[in-house]
Amino acid sequence: MNLLANYCIVLHYSEIGVKGGNRKFFENQLAKNIRAALGDLFPARVQRVYGRFVIPLGGDFDWPAISARLQKVVGLANFALAEMAAQDAERILETACRQMQGQKFSTFRVTTRRIQKSFPLSSDALSAKVGEAIRRQSGAKVDLDHPEAVCYIEIVDNFALVYREKIPGLRGLPVGGSGKAVSLLSAGIDSPVASYKIITRGVKLIFVHFHSIPYTSPASVANAKRLVERLAEYQLSAKLYCVPFLEIQQAILLSAPAEYRVVLYRRAMLRIAEKIAKKEKAQALVTGESIGQVASQTLANLRVIDEAAALPVLRPLSGSSKEEIIALAQQIGTFEISTEPYEDCCSLFVPAHPATAALPGMVVEAERKLDWKPLIAKALMGAEVGWFGVVE
Ligand code: ATP
Ligand code: MG
């Protein structure tokens, strides 16, 4: 560790801690993701120090930009801009007083964690010593329970870290550590949120959007691209397949009773998504359905839709209310894009009263009249593939 470079970032991670034998694998994935997230700002040297990461910073760095990037890295519990001090009580005290100097507060506490047990003072003794110096310097009172300001000290390895602001991370598991899945992304509110939830479990998503151009305007594709761009901030890079769906819709229109159309559209979408999953070596599909939200999302219909795919269909929003979904959409920055006007391919040719309980037999019967293979092959041939986010 280079003590001349005085500032560093200290990063604590969340659930990795409980991963037992896989811990190393998840740590490596997280370190790789952090390097990629900071890549165009500076080449980050991510060092593992007693169950946390430390990234030394050179003399010149843009903390707001670094912080904004790190706030989107999945798997971090929190992070801070820290000053490194030699492992000596006087040096630590000086550093802590300097850190607290520029701040206004009337109550504070010092929180010490001593991972390097050979340090001569106990955590409490060091906190008390440093606390007394800060009290004299600032005139503020110590309040252990509800302090306005905190001075954090971590005694690690052969140095100490001193910082005062812990910035919360997104938590979850590092993206790429839990395999890949294909997400069916409309330009609506739900599927971007469903995608985000699965991304935070460490799954890297490949996105598929179906459109009915030229019957609908290109707005849904443009919105889907903007959504993928936003979601790529959380998974660093993302691939999007835009698949022409109009011919399949027309074929369904001719062969199936009106009330079954939506279920048949969904089954066709899953079949195509599954082909893409195979090509991409992905293990599951993801949709934004929520039980009972609309007629096509009853349990009976979801069951019939599911039967079109052999891969598991993950529906992370199945138990969420619309209010919860909207709140999360706002938090992750997809709501404003999702609420821009667009014509969804599925609003085309949809009857006023879709079936709420599609019968498997009726659906299979309707599909028998369709020649799936060439229709699906043609849709896949017409797919346009785009990349978003950083190049890996
Ligand atoms: P969303 O808000 O995600 O559009 P929704 O509540 O409007 O969902 P539906 O329109 O019934 O519900 O769609 C259910 C799911 O099917 C979507 O969440 C999405 O995963 C998938 N889906 C629907 N339309 C498309 C599309 N045009 N392209 C890709 N996936 C789609
Ligand atoms: Mg929709």
Tab-separated table of C-alpha atoms and ligand atoms in Angstrom, residues 184-186 188-191 208-210 266 269 287-289 293-294 296-297 344-346, ligand 1:
chain	number	residue	atom	x	y	z
A	184	LEU	CA	-38.629	-9.292	-22.300
A	185	LEU	CA	-38.623	-5.524	-22.240
A	186	SER	CA	-41.643	-3.564	-23.441
A	188	GLY	CA	-43.910	0.109	-20.295
A	189	ILE	CA	-43.353	0.659	-16.579
A	190	ASP	CA	-43.156	-2.904	-15.296
A	191	SER	CA	-40.575	-4.795	-17.324
A	208	VAL	CA	-35.511	-8.405	-26.181
A	209	HIS	CA	-38.044	-5.885	-27.424
A	210	PHE	CA	-40.813	-6.747	-29.889
A	266	ARG	CA	-47.061	-13.785	-25.103
A	269	MET	CA	-42.698	-13.875	-27.471
A	287	THR	CA	-41.042	-10.666	-17.625
A	288	GLY	CA	-42.724	-7.771	-15.833
A	289	GLU	CA	-46.027	-9.504	-15.177
A	293	GLN	CA	-52.787	-6.523	-12.924
A	294	VAL	CA	-54.532	-6.959	-16.266
A	296	SER	CA	-53.794	-11.427	-19.461
A	297	GLN	CA	-52.022	-11.754	-16.123
A	344	ASP	CA	-47.024	-1.011	-27.768
A	345	CYS	CA	-47.180	-3.834	-30.264
A	346	CYS	CA	-49.560	-5.611	-27.919
B	1	ATP	P1	-45.017	-3.553	-18.979
B	1	ATP	O1	-45.305	-2.403	-18.091
B	1	ATP	O2	-43.686	-4.199	-18.728
B	1	ATP	O3	-45.274	-3.270	-20.426
B	1	ATP	P2	-47.632	-4.560	-18.637
B	1	ATP	O4	-48.161	-4.452	-17.260
B	1	ATP	O5	-48.003	-3.561	-19.658
B	1	ATP	O6	-46.048	-4.684	-18.563
B	1	ATP	P3	-48.248	-6.599	-20.539
B	1	ATP	O7	-48.364	-5.590	-21.599
B	1	ATP	O8	-49.319	-7.625	-20.346
B	1	ATP	O9	-48.058	-6.005	-19.114
B	1	ATP	O10	-46.891	-7.374	-20.740
B	1	ATP	C1	-46.487	-8.364	-19.849
B	1	ATP	C2	-45.000	-8.617	-20.048
B	1	ATP	O11	-44.752	-9.133	-21.351
B	1	ATP	C3	-44.185	-7.347	-19.968
B	1	ATP	O12	-43.880	-7.004	-18.635
B	1	ATP	C4	-42.956	-7.747	-20.744
B	1	ATP	O13	-42.073	-8.524	-19.969
B	1	ATP	C5	-43.553	-8.596	-21.851
B	1	ATP	N1	-43.835	-7.746	-23.037
B	1	ATP	C6	-44.993	-7.158	-23.357
B	1	ATP	N2	-44.870	-6.431	-24.498
B	1	ATP	C7	-43.596	-6.575	-24.892
B	1	ATP	C8	-42.826	-6.065	-25.994
B	1	ATP	N3	-43.349	-5.269	-26.906
B	1	ATP	N4	-41.529	-6.442	-26.083
B	1	ATP	C9	-40.967	-7.242	-25.147
B	1	ATP	N5	-41.640	-7.741	-24.087
B	1	ATP	C10	-42.937	-7.414	-23.960
